[in-house]
PDB file of C-alpha atoms in Angstrom:
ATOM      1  CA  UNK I  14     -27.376  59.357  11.330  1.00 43.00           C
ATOM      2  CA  UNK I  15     -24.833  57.492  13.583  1.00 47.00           C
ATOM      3  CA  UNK I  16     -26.371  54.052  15.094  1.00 51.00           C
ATOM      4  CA  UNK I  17     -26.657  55.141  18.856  1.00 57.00           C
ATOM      5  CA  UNK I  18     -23.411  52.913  20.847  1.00 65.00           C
ATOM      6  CA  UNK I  19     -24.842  50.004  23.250  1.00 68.00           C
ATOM      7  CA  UNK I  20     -24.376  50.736  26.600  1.00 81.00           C
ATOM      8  CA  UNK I  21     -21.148  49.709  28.297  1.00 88.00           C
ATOM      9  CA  UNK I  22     -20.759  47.419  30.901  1.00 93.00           C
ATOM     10  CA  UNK I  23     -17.998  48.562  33.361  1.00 95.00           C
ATOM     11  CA  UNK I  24     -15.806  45.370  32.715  1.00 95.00           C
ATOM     12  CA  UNK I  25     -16.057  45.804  29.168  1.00 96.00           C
ATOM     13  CA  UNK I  26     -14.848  49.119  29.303  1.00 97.00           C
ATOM     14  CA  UNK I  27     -11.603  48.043  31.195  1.00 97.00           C
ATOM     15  CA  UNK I  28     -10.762  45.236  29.124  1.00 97.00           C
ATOM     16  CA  UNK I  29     -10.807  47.419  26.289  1.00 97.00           C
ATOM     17  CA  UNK I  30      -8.708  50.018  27.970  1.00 98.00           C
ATOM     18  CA  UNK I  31      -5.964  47.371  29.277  1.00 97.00           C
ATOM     19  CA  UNK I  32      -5.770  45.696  25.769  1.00 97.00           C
ATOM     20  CA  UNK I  33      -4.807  49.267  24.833  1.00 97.00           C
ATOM     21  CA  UNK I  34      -3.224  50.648  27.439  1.00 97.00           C
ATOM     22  CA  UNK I  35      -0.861  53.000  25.926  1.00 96.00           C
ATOM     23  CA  UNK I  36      -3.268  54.638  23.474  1.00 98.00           C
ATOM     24  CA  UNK I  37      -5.603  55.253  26.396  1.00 98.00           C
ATOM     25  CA  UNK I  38      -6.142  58.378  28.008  1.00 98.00           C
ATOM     26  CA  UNK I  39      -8.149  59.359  31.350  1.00 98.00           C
ATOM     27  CA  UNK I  40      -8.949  62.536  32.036  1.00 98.00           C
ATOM     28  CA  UNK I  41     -10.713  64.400  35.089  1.00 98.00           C
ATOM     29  CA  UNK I  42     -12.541  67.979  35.867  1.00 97.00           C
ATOM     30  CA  UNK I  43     -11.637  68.963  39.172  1.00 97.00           C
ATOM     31  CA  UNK I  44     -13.921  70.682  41.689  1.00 96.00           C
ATOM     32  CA  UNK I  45     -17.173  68.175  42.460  1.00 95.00           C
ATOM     33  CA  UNK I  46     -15.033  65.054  40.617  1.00 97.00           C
ATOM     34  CA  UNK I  47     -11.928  64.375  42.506  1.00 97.00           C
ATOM     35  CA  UNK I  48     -12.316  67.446  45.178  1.00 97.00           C
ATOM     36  CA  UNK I  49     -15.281  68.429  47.209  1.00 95.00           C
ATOM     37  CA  UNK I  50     -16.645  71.326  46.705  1.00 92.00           C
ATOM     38  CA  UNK I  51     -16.470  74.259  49.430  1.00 90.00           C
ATOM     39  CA  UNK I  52     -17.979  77.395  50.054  1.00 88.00           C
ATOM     40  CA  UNK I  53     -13.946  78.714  50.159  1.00 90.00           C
ATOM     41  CA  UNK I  54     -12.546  77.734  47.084  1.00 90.00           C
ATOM     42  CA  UNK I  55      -9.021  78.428  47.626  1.00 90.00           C
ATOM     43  CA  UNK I  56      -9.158  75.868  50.773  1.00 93.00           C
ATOM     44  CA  UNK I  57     -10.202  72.854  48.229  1.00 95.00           C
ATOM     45  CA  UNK I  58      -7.905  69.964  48.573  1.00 97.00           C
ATOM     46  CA  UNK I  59      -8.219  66.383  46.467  1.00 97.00           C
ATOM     47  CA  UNK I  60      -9.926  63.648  48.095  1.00 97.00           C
ATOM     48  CA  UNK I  61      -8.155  61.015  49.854  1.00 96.00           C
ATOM     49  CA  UNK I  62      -6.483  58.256  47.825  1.00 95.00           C
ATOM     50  CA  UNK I  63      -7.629  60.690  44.532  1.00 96.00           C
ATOM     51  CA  UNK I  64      -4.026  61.938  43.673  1.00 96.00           C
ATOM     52  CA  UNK I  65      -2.301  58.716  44.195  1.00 95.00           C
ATOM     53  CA  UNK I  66      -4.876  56.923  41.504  1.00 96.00           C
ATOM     54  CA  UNK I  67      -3.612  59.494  39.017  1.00 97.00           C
ATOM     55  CA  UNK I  68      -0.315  59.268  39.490  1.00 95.00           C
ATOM     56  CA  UNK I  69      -0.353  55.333  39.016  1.00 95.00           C
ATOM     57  CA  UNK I  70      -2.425  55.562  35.943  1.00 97.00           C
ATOM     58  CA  UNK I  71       0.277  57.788  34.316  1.00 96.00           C
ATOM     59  CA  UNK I  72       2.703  54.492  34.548  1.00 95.00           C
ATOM     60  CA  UNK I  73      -0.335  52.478  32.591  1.00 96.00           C
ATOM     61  CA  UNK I  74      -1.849  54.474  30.294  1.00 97.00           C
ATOM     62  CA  UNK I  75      -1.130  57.232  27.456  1.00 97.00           C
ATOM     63  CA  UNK I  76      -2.256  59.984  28.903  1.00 97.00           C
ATOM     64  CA  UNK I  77      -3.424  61.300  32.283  1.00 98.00           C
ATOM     65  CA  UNK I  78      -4.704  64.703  32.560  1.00 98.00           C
ATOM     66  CA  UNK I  79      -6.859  67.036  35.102  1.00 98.00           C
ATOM     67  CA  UNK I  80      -9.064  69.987  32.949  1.00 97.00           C
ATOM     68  CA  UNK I  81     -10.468  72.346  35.037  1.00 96.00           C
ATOM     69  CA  UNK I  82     -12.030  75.605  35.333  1.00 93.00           C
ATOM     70  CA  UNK I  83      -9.171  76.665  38.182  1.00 95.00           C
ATOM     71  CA  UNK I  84      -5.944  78.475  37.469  1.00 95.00           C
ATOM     72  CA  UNK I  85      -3.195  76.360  36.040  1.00 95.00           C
ATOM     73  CA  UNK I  86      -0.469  77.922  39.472  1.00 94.00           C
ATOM     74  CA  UNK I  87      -3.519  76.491  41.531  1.00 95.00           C
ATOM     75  CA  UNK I  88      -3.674  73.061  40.199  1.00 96.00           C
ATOM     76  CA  UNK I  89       0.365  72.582  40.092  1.00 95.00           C
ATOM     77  CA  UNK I  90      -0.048  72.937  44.085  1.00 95.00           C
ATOM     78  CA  UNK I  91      -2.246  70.198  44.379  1.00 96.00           C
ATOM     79  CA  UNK I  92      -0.401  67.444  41.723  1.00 96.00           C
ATOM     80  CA  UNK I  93       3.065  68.422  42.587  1.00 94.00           C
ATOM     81  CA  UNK I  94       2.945  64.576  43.621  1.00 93.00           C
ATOM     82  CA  UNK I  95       1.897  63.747  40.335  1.00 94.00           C
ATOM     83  CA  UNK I  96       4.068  65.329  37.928  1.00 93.00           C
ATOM     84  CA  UNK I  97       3.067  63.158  35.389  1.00 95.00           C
ATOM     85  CA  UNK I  98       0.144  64.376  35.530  1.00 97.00           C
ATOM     86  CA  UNK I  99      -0.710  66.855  32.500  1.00 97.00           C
ATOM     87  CA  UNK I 100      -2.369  70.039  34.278  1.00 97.00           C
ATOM     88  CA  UNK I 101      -5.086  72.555  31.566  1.00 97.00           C
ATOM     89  CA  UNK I 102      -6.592  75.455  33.368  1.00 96.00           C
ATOM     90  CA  UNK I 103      -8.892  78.272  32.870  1.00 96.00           C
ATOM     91  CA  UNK I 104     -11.158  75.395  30.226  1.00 95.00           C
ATOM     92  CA  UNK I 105      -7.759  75.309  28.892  1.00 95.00           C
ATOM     93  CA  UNK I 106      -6.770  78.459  28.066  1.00 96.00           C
ATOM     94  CA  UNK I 107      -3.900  77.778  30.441  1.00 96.00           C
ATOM     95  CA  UNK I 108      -1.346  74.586  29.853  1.00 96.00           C
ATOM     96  CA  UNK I 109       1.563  73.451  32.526  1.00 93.00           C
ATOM     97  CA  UNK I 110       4.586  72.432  29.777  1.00 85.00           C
ATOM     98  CA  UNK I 111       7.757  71.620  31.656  1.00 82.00           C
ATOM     99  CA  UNK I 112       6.505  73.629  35.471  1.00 84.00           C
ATOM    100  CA  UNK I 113       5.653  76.527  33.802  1.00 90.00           C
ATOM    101  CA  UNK I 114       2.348  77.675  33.025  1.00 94.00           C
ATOM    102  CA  UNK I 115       1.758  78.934  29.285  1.00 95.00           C
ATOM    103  CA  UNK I 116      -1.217  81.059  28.605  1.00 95.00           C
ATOM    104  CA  UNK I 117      -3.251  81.269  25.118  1.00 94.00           C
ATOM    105  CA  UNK I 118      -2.077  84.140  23.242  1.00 95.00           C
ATOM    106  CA  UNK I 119      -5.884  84.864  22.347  1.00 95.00           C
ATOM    107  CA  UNK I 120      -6.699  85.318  25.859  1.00 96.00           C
ATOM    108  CA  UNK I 121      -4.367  87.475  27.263  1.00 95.00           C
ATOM    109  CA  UNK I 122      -5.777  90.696  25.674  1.00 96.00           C
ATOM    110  CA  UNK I 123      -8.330  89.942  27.626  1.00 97.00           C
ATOM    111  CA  UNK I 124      -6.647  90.063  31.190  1.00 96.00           C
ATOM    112  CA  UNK I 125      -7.231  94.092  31.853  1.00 96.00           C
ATOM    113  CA  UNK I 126     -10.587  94.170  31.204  1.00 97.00           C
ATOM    114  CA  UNK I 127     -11.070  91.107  32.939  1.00 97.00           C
ATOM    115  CA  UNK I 128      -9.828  92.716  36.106  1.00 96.00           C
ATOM    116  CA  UNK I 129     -12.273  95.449  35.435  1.00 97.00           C
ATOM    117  CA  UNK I 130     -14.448  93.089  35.325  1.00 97.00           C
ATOM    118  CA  UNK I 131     -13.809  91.835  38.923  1.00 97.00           C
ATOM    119  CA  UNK I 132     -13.445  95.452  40.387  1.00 97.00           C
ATOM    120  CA  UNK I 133     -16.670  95.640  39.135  1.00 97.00           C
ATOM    121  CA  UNK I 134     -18.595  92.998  40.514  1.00 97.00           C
ATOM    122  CA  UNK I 135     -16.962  93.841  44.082  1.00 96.00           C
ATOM    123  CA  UNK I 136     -18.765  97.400  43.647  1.00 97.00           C
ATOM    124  CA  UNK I 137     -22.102  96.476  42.243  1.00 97.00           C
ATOM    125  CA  UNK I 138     -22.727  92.654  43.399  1.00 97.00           C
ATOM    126  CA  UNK I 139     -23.887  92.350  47.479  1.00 96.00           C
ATOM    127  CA  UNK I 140     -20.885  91.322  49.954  1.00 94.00           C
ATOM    128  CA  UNK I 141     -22.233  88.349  50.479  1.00 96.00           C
ATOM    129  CA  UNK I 142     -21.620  87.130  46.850  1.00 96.00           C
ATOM    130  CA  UNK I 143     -17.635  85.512  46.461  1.00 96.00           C
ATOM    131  CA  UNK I 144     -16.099  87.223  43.595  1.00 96.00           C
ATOM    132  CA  UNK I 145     -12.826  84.564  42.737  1.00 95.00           C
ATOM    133  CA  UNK I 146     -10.522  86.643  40.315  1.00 95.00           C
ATOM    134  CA  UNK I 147      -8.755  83.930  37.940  1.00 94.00           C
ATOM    135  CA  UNK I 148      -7.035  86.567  35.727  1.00 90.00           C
ATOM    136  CA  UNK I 149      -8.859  85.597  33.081  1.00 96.00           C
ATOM    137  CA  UNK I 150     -12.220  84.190  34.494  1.00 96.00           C
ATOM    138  CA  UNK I 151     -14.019  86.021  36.902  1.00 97.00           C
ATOM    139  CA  UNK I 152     -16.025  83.166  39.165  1.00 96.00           C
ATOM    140  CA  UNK I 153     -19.301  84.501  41.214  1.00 97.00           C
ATOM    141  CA  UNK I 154     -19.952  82.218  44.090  1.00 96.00           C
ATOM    142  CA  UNK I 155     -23.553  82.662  45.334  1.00 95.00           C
ATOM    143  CA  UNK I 156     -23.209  79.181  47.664  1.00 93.00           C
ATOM    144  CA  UNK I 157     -23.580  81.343  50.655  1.00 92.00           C
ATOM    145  CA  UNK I 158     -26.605  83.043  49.423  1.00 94.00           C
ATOM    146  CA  UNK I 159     -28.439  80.802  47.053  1.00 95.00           C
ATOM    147  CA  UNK I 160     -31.660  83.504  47.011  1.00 96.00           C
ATOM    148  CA  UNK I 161     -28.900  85.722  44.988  1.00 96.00           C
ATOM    149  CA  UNK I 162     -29.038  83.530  42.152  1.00 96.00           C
ATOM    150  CA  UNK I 163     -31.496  85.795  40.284  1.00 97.00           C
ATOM    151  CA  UNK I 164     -29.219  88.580  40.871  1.00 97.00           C
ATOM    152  CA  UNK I 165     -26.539  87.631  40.472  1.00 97.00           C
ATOM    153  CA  UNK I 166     -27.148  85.909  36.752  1.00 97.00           C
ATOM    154  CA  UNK I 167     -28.549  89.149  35.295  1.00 98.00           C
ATOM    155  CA  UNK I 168     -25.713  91.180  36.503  1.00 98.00           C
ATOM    156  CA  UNK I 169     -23.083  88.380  34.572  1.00 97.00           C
ATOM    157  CA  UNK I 170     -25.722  88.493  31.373  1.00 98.00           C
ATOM    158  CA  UNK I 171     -25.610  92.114  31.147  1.00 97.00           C
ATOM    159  CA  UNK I 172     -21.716  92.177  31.826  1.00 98.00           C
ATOM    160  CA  UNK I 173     -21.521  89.381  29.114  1.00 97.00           C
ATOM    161  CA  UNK I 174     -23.343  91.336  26.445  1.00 98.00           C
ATOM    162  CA  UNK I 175     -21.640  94.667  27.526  1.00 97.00           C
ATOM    163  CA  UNK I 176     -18.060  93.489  27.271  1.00 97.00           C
ATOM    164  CA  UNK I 177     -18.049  90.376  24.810  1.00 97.00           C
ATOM    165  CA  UNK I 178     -17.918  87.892  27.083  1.00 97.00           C
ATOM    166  CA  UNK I 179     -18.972  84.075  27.272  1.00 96.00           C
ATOM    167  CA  UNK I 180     -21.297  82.948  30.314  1.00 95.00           C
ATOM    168  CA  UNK I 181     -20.383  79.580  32.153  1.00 93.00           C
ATOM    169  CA  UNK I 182     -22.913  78.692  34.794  1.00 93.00           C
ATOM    170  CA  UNK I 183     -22.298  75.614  37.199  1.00 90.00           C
ATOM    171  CA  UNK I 184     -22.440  74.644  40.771  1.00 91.00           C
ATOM    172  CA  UNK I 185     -23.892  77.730  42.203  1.00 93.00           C
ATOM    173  CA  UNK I 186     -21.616  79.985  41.029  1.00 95.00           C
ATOM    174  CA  UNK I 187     -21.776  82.124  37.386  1.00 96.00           C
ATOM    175  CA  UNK I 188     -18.432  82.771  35.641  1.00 96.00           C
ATOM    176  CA  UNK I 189     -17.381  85.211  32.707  1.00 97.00           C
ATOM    177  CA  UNK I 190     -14.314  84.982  30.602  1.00 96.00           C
ATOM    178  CA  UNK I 191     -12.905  85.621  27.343  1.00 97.00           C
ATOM    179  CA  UNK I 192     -14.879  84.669  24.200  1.00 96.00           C
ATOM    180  CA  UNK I 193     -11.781  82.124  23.558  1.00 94.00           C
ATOM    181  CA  UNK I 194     -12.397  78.719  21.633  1.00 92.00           C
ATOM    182  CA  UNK I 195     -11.378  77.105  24.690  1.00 92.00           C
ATOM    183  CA  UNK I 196     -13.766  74.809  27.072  1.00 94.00           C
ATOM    184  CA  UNK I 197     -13.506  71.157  28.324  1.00 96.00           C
ATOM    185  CA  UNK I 198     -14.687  69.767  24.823  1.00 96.00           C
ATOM    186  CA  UNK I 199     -12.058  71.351  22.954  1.00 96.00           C
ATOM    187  CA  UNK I 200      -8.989  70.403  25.189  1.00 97.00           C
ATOM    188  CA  UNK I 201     -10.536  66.438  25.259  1.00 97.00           C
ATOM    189  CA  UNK I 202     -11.034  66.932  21.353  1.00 97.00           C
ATOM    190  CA  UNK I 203      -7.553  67.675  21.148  1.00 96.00           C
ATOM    191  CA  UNK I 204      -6.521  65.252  23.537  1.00 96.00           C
ATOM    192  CA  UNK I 205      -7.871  62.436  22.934  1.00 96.00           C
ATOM    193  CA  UNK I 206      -7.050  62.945  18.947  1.00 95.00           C
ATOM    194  CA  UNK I 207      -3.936  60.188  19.155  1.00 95.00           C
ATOM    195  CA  UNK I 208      -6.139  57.710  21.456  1.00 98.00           C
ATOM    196  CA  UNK I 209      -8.434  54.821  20.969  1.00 98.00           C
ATOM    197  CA  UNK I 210     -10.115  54.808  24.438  1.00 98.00           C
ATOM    198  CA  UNK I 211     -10.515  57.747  26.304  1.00 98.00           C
ATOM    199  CA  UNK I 212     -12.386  58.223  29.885  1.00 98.00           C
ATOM    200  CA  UNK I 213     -13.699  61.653  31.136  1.00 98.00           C
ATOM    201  CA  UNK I 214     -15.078  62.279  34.783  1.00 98.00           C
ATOM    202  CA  UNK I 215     -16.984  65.135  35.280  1.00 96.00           C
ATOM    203  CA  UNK I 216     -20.037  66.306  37.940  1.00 94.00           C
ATOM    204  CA  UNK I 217     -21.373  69.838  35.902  1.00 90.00           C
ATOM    205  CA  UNK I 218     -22.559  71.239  33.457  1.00 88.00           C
ATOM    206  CA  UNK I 219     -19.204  72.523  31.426  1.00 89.00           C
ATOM    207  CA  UNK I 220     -18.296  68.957  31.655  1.00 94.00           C
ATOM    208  CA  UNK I 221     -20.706  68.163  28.982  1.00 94.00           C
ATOM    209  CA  UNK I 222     -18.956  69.717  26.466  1.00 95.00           C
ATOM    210  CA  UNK I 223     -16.443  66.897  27.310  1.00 97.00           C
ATOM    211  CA  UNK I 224     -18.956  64.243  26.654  1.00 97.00           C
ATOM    212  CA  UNK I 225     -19.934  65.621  23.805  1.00 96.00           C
ATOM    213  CA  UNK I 226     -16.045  65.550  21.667  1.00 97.00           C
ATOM    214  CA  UNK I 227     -15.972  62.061  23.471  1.00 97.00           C
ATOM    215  CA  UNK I 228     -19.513  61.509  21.410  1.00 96.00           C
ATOM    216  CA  UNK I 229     -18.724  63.226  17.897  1.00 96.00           C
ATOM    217  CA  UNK I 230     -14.942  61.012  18.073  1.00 96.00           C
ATOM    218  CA  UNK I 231     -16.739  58.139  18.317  1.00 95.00           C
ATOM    219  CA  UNK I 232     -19.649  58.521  15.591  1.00 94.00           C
ATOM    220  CA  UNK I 233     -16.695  59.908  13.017  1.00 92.00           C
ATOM    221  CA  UNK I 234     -14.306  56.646  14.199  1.00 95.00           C
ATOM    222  CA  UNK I 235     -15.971  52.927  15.540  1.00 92.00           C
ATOM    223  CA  UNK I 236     -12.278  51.672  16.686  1.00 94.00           C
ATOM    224  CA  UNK I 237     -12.528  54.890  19.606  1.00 97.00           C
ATOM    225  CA  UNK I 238     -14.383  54.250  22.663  1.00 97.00           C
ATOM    226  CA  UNK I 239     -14.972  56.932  25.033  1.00 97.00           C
ATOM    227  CA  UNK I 240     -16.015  56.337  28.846  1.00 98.00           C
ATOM    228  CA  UNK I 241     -18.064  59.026  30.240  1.00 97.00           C
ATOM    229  CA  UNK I 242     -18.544  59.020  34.044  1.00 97.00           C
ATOM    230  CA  UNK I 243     -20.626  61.200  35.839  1.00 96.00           C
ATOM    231  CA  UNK I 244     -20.275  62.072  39.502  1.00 95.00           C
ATOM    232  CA  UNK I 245     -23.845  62.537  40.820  1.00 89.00           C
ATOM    233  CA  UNK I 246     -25.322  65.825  42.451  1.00 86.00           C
ATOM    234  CA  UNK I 247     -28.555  67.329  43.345  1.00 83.00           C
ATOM    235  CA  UNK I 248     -27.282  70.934  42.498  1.00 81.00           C
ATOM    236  CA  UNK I 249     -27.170  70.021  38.715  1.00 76.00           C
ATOM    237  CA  UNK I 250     -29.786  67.490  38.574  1.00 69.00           C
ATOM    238  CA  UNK I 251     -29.423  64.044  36.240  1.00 83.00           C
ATOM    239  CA  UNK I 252     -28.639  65.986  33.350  1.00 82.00           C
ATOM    240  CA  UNK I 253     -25.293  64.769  33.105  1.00 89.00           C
ATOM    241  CA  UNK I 254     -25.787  61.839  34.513  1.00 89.00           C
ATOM    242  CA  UNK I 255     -27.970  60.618  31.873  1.00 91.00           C
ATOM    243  CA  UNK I 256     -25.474  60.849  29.066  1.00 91.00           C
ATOM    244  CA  UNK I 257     -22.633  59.341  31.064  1.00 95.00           C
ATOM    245  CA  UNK I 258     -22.150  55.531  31.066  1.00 96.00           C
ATOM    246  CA  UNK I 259     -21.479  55.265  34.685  1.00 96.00           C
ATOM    247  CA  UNK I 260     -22.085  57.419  37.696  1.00 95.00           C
ATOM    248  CA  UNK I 261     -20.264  57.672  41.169  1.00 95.00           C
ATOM    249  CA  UNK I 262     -22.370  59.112  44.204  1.00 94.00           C
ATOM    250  CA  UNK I 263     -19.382  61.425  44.975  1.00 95.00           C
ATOM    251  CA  UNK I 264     -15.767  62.336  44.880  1.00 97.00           C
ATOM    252  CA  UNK I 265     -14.498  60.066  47.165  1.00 97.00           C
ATOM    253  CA  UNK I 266     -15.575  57.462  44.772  1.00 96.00           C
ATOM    254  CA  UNK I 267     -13.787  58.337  41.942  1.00 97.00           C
ATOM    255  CA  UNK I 268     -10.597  56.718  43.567  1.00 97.00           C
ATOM    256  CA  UNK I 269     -12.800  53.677  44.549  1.00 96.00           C
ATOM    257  CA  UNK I 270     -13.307  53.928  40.414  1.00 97.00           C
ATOM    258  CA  UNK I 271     -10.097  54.221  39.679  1.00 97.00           C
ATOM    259  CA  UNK I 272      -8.469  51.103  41.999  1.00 95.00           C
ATOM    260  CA  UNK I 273     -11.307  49.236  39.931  1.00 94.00           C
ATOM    261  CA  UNK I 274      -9.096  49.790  36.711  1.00 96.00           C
ATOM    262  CA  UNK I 275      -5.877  49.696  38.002  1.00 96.00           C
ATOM    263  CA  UNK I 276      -6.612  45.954  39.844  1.00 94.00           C
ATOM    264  CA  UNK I 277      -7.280  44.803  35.944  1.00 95.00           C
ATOM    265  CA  UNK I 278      -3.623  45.828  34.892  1.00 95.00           C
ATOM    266  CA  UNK I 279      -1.322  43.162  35.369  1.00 90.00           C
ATOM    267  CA  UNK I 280       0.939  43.151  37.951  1.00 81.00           C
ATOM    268  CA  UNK I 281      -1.343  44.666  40.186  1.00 75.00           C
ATOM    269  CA  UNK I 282      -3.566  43.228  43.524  1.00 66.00           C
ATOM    270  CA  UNK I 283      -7.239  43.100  43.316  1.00 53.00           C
ATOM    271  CA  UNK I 284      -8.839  45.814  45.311  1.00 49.00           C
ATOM    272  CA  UNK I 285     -11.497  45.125  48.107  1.00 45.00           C
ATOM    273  CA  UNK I 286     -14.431  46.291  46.656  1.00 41.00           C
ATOM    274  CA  UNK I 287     -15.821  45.788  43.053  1.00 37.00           C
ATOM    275  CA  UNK I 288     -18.366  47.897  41.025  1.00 40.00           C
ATOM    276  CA  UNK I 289     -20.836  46.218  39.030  1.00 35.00           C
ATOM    277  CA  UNK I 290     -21.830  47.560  35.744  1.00 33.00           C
TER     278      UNK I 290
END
């Protein structure tokens, strides 16, 4: 069994990331970690300051990259300031390579009957309920309605087992999509493959998956050091937060975080404020 890491101090984990700057990576869910989350999703925009961060860290680092349960078209709106940027959708079963979006060829068999899908829940599920048609997820928002949770769960377990499909539950809302080997932990697994450090923010439940590749990496290889920061919530509880090294109180923190790292590159001003670890 792996001797459990010692907890990182915040400074610590800079230091280590500027002394290895280009075999660093940082990497960020989306909704909840660097956006707010709304009961309209399509009207979710990044914090202030939140886009900016990203875009200087791809001049410092090896890799900057946002991995996110939205469609890959969606998230190319919001970082067209940050082309740099690398863009995974869908829990990665879309990638942005060179503006275009490129779709896993495991998952698109799946796109008819996951329009079914959403022509189904429109019919059975109560109006109140937002059905958000991804193509290839189908999201059900019960934020208006929180009593619908019941409801609304054993309609997406039944339509799971029916049809094949895999469950994700998170911030009020249930989605369905293809039974893909594609989530948050893959894509960082992947990612993170070429780095030494690596740093993941995430505020739900799918993001754990992340913390988890960011775990097994480092138990299979003591030079990597991953960085696992959780953006608190009530709607999820502490579960995340207690198997992240650090925790922000929301998304408008995350580019407070961020200015914290940046200030310890050279070349670059301290910022105002400074987070104790």
């Amino acid at each position: 069994m792996a001797t459990p890491r010692a907890p990182l101090r915040f400074a610590e984990a800079v230091s280590a990331t500027v002394s290895e700057s280009r075999k660093s990576g940082f990497f960020f869910d989306f909704d909840g970690t660097i956006a707010p989350i709304m009961r309209d999703p399509g009207a979710v925009l990044p914090v202030p300051g939140a886009v900016e961060r990203l875009q200087a860290l791809t001049s410092l680092v090896g890799r900057v990259a946002v991995v996110s349960a939205r469609p890959a078209a969606f998230l190319c709106e919001r970082f067209s300031r940050a082309p740099q940027v690398a863009l995974f959708g869908l829990y990665g079963m879309q990638t942005v390579v060179d503006g275009r979006v490129r779709t896993e060829a495991a998952a698109e068999p799946w796109a008819p009957i996951m329009r079914r899908l959403a022509a189904d829940a429109a019919r059975d599920l109560p109006g109140e309920v937002l059905i958000e048609d991804k193509a290839l997820v189908v999201s059900l928002h019960y934020r208006a309605v929180p009593a619908l949770r019941g409801a609304v769960e054993r309609w997406a377990s039944g339509k799971a087992v029916e049809l094949g499909l895999r469950e994700q539950h998170g911030r009020m809302v249930v989605e369905l999509r293809p039974p893909v080997e594609c989530d948050k932990g893959t894509v960082i697994a992947q990612e993170a493959e070429t780095l030494t450090r690596a740093w993941y923010f995430g505020d739900d439940i799918s993001d754990g998956r992340a913390f988890d590749a960011l775990r097994c990496r480092e138990e299979r290889d003591p030079g990597f050091m991953g960085v696992r920061v959780a953006v608190a919530n009530r709607e999820t509880g502490d579960e995340l937060a207690r198997r992240a090294d650090f925790t922000v109180d929301s998304p408008e923190d995350t580019p407070v975080l961020l200015e914290q790292v940046i200030s310890a590159f050279p070349g670059h001003p301290p910022p105002a404020l400074t987070l104790d670890g």
